[in-house]
mmCIF file of C-alpha atoms in Angstrom:
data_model
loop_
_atom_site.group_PDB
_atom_site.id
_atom_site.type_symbol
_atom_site.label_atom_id
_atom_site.label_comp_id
_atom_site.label_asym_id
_atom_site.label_seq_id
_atom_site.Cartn_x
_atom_site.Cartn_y
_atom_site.Cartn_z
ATOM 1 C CA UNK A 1 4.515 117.464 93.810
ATOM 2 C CA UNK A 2 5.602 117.317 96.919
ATOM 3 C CA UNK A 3 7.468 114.050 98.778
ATOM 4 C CA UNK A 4 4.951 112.920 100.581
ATOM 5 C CA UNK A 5 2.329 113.527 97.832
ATOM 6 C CA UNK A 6 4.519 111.567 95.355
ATOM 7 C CA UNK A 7 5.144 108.606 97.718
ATOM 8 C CA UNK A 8 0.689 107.801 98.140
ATOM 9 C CA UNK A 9 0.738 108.477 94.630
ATOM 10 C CA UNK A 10 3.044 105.620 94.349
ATOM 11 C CA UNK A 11 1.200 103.278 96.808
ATOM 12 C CA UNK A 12 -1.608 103.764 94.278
ATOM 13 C CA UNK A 13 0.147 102.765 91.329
ATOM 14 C CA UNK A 14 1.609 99.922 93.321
ATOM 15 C CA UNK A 15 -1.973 98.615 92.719
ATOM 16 C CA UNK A 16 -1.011 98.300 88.679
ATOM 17 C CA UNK A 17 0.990 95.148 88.359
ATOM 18 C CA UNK A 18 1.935 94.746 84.905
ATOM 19 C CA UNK A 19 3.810 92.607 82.385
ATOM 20 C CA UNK A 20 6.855 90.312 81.123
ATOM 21 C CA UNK A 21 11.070 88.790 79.935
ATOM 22 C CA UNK A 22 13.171 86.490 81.318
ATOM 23 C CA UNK A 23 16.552 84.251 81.519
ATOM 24 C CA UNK A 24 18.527 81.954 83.587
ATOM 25 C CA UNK A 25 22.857 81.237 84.834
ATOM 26 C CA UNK A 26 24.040 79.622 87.467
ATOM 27 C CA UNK A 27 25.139 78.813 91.424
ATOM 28 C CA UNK A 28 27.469 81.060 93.494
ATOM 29 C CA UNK A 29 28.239 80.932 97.032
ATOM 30 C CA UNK A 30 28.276 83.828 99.745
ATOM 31 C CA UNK A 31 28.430 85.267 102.899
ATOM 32 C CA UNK A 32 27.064 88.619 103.014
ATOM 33 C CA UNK A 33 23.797 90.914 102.044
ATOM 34 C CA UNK A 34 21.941 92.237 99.803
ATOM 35 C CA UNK A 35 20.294 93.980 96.382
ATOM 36 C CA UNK A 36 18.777 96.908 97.091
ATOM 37 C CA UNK A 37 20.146 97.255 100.961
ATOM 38 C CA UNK A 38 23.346 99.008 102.096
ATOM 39 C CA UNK A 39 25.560 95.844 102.499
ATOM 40 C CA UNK A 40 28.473 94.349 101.059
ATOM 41 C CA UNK A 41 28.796 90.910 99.756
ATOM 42 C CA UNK A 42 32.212 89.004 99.776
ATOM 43 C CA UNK A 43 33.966 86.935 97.265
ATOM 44 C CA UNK A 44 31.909 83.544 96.474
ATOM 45 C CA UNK A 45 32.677 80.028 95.247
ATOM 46 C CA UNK A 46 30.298 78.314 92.070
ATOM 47 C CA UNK A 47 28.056 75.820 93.903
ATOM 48 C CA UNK A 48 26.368 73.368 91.788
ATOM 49 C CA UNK A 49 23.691 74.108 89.334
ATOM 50 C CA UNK A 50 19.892 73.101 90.444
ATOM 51 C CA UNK A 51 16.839 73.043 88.458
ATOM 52 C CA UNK A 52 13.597 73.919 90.024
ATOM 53 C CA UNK A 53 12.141 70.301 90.107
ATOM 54 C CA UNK A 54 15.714 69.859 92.288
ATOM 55 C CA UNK A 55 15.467 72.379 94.350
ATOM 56 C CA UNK A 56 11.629 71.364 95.505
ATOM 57 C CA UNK A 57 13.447 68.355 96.190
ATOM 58 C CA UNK A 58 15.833 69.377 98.427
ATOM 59 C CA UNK A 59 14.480 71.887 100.741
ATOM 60 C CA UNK A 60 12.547 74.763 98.793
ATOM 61 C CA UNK A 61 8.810 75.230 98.268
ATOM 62 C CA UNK A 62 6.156 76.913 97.135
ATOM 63 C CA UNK A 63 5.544 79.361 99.119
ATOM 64 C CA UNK A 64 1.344 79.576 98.754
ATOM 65 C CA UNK A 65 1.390 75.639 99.509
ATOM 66 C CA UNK A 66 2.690 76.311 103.106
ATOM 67 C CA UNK A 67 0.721 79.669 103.654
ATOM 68 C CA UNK A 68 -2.169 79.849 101.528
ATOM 69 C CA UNK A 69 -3.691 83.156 103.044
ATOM 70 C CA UNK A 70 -0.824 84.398 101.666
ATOM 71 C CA UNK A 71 -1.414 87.081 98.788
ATOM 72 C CA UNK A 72 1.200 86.984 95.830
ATOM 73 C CA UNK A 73 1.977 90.752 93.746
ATOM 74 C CA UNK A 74 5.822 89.855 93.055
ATOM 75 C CA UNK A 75 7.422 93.108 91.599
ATOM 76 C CA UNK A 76 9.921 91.477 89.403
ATOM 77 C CA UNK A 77 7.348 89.648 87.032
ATOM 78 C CA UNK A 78 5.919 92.420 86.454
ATOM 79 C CA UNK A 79 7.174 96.418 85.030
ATOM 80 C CA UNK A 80 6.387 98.107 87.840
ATOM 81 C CA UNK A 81 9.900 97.851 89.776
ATOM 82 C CA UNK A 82 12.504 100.602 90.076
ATOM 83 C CA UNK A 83 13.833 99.370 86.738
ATOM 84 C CA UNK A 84 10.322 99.149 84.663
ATOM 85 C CA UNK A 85 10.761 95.605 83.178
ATOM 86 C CA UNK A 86 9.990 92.094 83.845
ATOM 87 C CA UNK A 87 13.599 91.042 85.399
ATOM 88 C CA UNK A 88 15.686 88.248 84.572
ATOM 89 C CA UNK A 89 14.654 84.910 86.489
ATOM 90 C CA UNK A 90 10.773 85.898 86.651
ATOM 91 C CA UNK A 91 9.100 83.222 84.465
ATOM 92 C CA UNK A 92 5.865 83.173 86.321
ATOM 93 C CA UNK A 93 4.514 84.980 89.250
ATOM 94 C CA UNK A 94 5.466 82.015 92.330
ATOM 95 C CA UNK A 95 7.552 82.537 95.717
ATOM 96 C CA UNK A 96 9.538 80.192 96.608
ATOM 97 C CA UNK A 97 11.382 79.757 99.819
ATOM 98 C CA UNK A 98 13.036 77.261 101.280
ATOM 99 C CA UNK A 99 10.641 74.871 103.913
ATOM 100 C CA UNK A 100 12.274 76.257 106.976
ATOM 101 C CA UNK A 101 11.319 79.766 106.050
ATOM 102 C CA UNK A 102 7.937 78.793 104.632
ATOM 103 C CA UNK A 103 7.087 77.348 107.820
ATOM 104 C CA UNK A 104 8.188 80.148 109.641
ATOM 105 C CA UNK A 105 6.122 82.751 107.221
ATOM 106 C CA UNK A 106 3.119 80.231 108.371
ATOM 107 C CA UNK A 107 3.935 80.935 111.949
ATOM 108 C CA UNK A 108 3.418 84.720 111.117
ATOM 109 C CA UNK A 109 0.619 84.568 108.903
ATOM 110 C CA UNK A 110 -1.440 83.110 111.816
ATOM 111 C CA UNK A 111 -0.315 85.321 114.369
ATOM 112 C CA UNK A 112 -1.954 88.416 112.194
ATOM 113 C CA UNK A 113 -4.264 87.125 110.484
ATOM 114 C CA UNK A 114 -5.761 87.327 114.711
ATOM 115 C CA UNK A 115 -5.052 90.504 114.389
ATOM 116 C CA UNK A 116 -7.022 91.126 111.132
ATOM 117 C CA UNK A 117 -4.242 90.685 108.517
ATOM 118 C CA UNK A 118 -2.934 88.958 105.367
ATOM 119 C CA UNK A 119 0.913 88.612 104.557
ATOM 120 C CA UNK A 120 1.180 90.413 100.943
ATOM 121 C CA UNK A 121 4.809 89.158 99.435
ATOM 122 C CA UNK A 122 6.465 91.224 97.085
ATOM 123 C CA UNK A 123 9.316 88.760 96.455
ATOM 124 C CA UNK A 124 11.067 86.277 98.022
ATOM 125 C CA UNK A 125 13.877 83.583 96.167
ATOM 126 C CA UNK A 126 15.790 85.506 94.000
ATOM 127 C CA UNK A 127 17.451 83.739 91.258
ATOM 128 C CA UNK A 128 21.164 84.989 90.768
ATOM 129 C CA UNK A 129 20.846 86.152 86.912
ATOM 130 C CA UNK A 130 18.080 88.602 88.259
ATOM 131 C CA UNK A 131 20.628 89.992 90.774
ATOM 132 C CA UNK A 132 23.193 90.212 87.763
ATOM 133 C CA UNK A 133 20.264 92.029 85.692
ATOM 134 C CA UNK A 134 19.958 94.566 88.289
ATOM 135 C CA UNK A 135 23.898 95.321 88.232
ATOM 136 C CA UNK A 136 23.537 95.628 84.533
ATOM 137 C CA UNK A 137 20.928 98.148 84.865
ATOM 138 C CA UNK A 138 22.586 100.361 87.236
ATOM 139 C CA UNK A 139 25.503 100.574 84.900
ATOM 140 C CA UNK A 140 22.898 102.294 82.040
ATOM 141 C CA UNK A 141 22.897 106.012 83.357
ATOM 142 C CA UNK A 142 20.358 106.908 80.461
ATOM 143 C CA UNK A 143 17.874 104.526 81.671
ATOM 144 C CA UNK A 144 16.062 106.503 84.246
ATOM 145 C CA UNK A 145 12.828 104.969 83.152
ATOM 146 C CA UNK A 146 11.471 104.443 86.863
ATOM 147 C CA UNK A 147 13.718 107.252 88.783
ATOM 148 C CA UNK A 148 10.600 109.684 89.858
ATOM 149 C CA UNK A 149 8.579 106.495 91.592
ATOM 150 C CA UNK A 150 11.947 104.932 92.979
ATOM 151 C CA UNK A 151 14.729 106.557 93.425
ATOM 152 C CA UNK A 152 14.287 110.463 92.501
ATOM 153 C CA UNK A 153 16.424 111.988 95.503
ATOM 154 C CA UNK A 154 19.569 109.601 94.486
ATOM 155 C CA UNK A 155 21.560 110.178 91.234
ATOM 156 C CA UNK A 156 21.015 106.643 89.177
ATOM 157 C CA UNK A 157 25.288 106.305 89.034
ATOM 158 C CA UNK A 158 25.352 106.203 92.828
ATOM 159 C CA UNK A 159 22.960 103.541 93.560
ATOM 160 C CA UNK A 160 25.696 100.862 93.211
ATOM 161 C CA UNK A 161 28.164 103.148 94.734
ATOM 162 C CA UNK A 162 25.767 103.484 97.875
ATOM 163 C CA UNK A 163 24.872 99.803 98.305
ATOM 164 C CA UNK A 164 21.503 100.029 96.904
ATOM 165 C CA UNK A 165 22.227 97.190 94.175
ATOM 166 C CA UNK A 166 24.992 95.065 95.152
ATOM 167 C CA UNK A 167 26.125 91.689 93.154
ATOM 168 C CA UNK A 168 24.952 89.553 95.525
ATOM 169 C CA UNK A 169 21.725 89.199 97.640
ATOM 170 C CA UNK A 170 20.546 87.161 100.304
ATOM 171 C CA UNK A 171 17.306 86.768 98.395
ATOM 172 C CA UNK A 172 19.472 84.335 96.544
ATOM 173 C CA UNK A 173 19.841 81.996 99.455
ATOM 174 C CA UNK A 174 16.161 81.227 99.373
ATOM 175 C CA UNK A 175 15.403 82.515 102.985
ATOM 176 C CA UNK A 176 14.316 85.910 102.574
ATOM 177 C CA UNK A 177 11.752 87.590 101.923
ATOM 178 C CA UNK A 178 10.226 91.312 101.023
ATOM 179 C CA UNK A 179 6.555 91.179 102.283
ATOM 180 C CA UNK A 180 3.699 93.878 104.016
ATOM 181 C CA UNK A 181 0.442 93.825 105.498
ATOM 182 C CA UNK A 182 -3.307 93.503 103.836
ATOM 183 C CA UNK A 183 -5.988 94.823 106.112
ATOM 184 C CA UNK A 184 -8.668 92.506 105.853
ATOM 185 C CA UNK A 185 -11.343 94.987 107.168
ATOM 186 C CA UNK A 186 -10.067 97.726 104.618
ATOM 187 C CA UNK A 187 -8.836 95.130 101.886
ATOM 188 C CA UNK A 188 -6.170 96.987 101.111
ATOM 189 C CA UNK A 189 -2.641 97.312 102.046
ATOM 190 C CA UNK A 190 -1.101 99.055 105.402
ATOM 191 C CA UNK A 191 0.264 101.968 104.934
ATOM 192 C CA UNK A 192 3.661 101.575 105.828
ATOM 193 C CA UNK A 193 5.162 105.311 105.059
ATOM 194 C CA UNK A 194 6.800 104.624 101.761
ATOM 195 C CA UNK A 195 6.377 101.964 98.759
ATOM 196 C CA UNK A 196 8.074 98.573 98.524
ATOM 197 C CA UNK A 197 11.353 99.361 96.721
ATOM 198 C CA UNK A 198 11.454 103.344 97.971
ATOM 199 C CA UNK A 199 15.099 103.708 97.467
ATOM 200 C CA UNK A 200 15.709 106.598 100.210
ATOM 201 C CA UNK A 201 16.236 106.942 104.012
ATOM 202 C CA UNK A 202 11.608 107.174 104.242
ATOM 203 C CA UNK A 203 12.375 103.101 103.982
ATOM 204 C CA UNK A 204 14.584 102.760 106.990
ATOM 205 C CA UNK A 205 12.265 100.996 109.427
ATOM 206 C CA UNK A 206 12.732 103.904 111.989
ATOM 207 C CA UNK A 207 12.683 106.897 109.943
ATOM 208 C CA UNK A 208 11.679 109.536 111.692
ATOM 209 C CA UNK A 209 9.114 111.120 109.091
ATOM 210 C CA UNK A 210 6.565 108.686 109.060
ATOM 211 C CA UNK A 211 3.384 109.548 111.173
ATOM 212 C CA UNK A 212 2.864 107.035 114.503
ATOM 213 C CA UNK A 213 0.478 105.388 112.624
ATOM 214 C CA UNK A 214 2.540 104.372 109.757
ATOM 215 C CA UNK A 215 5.164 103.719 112.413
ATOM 216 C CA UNK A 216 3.037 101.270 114.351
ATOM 217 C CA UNK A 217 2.370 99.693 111.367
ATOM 218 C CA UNK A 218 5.732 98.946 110.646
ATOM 219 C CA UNK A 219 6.298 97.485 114.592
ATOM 220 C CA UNK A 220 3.406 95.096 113.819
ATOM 221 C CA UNK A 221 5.192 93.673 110.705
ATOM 222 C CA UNK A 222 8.548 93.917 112.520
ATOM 223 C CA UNK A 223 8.053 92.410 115.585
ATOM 224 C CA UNK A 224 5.503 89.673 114.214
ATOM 225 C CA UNK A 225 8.583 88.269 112.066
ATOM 226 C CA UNK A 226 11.245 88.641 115.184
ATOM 227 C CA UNK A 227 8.826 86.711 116.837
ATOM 228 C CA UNK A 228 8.728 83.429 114.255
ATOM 229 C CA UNK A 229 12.543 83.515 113.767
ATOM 230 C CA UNK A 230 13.340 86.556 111.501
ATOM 231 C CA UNK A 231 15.582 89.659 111.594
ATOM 232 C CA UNK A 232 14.994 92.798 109.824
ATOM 233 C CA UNK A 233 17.657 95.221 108.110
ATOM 234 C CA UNK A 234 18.183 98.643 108.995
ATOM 235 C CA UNK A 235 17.148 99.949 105.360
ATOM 236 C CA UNK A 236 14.111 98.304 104.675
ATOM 237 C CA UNK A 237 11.165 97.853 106.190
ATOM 238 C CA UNK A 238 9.571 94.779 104.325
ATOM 239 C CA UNK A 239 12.628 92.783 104.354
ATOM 240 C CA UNK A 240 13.330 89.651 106.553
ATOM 241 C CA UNK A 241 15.962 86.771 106.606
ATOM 242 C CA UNK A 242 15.707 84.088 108.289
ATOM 243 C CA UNK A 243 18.070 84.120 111.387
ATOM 244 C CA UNK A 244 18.998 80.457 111.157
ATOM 245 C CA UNK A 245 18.775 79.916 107.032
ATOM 246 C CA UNK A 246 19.495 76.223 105.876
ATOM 247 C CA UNK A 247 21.762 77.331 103.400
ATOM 248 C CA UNK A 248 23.402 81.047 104.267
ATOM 249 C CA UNK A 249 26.401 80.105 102.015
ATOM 250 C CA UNK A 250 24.833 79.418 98.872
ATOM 251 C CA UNK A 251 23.473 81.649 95.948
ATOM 252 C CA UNK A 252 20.858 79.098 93.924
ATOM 253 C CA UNK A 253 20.361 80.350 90.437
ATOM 254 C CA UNK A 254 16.903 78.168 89.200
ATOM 255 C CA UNK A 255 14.355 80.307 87.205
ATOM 256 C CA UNK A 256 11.378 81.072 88.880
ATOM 257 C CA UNK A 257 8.863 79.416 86.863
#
């Protein structure tokens, strides 16, 4: 099967959200990027524990109460991920972000929803024992489980190697978030090139191989965002921080749930 072949095969099964297995630690704090993303993170300092009813106290929210066009499919509750298990964290299938990003995400969601979309999240808050699930993972060479529908151009060893899980992510801060577009004419999902969670250079935003439609695609998620206050990686196409995140030093580690 060729590449391309195997990637719309994977949009399809993308459709198949499936099941469940979770946990919990505990606060870290940060400076730099990212699980799944070619960044480094720096040493951190513990930061106080929070429990969810805390943290919708003090700044996060529900992330459907803010933007209820908003449609929910998040990855990590489910099997179908690059690993092929519920991860760590996932309780129930809710984003959270923090209010300043929620607000922000309502900002966009109006702006295409004129243009005939929906926002579709994949995830968003990322609680830190997920991030430490993903590290464990990528030290189990046998467990290849997901490699063909993920990652089958990279050898599993080298994904930590080459930035692609790291042991910290800005998920964890509660301002980012991994989202696409839902056609509402089509009612289904933009074709953006390659899957959510395509580890391989067919994610980077500007990759050459993608046709100008799935190209343009990727501008109209892209520049919607950088318009209401976010800024995009180089490695991803669906994922957005918030440029001017209430708390950029701070890893949370509440359960989603």
């Amino acid at each position: 099967m060729n590449k391309r072949r195997l990637l719309n095969v994977i949009a399809s099964l993308a459709l198949c959200v499936l099941a469940f297995s979770c946990q919990n630690k505990e606060n870290t704090n940060v400076t730099e990027e990212e699980t799944v993303v070619k960044e480094e993170a720096t040493s951190v300092e513990p930061a106080a524990d929070t429990t969810v009813s805390e943290a919708l106290k003090n700044g996060f929210v529900v992330v459907t109460d803010v933007v209820p066009d908003a449609i929910l499919e998040i990855r990590y509750f489910s099997t179908f991920n690059f690993m092929g298990v519920r991860v760590d964290g996932y309780n129930a299938p809710i984003a959270y972000l923090t209010k300043e990003a929620a607000d922000s995400l309502k900002a966009v969601s109006d702006d295409v929803k004129a243009m005939g979309y929906r926002l579709k999240i994949y995830d968003a808050y990322r609680p830190q024992c997920a991030v430490d699930h993903f590290v464990r993972w990528s030290q189990e060479a046998a467990d290849t489980l997901m490699k063909r529908y993920f990652y089958p151009d990279i050898d599993k060893p080298r994904l930590f190697e080459e930035g692609y899980i790291a042991k910290k992510s800005r998920h964890t801060c509660g301002s980012t978030i991994d989202l696409t577009l839902f056609d509402m004419n089509t009612e289904k999902e933009v074709d953006m090139g390659s899957p959510f969670d395509w580890l391989g250079e067919e994610s980077h935003p500007d990759y050459p191989g993608v046709t100008p439609e799935q190209h343009k695609n990727r501008m109209i998620l892209r520049d919607a965002m950088v318009r209401h206050g976010f800024r995009g990686i180089s490695t991803e196409w669906w994922h957005f921080v918030l440029k001017n995140e209430p708390y950029p030093n701070t890893y949370f580690t509440f359960p989603i749930e």
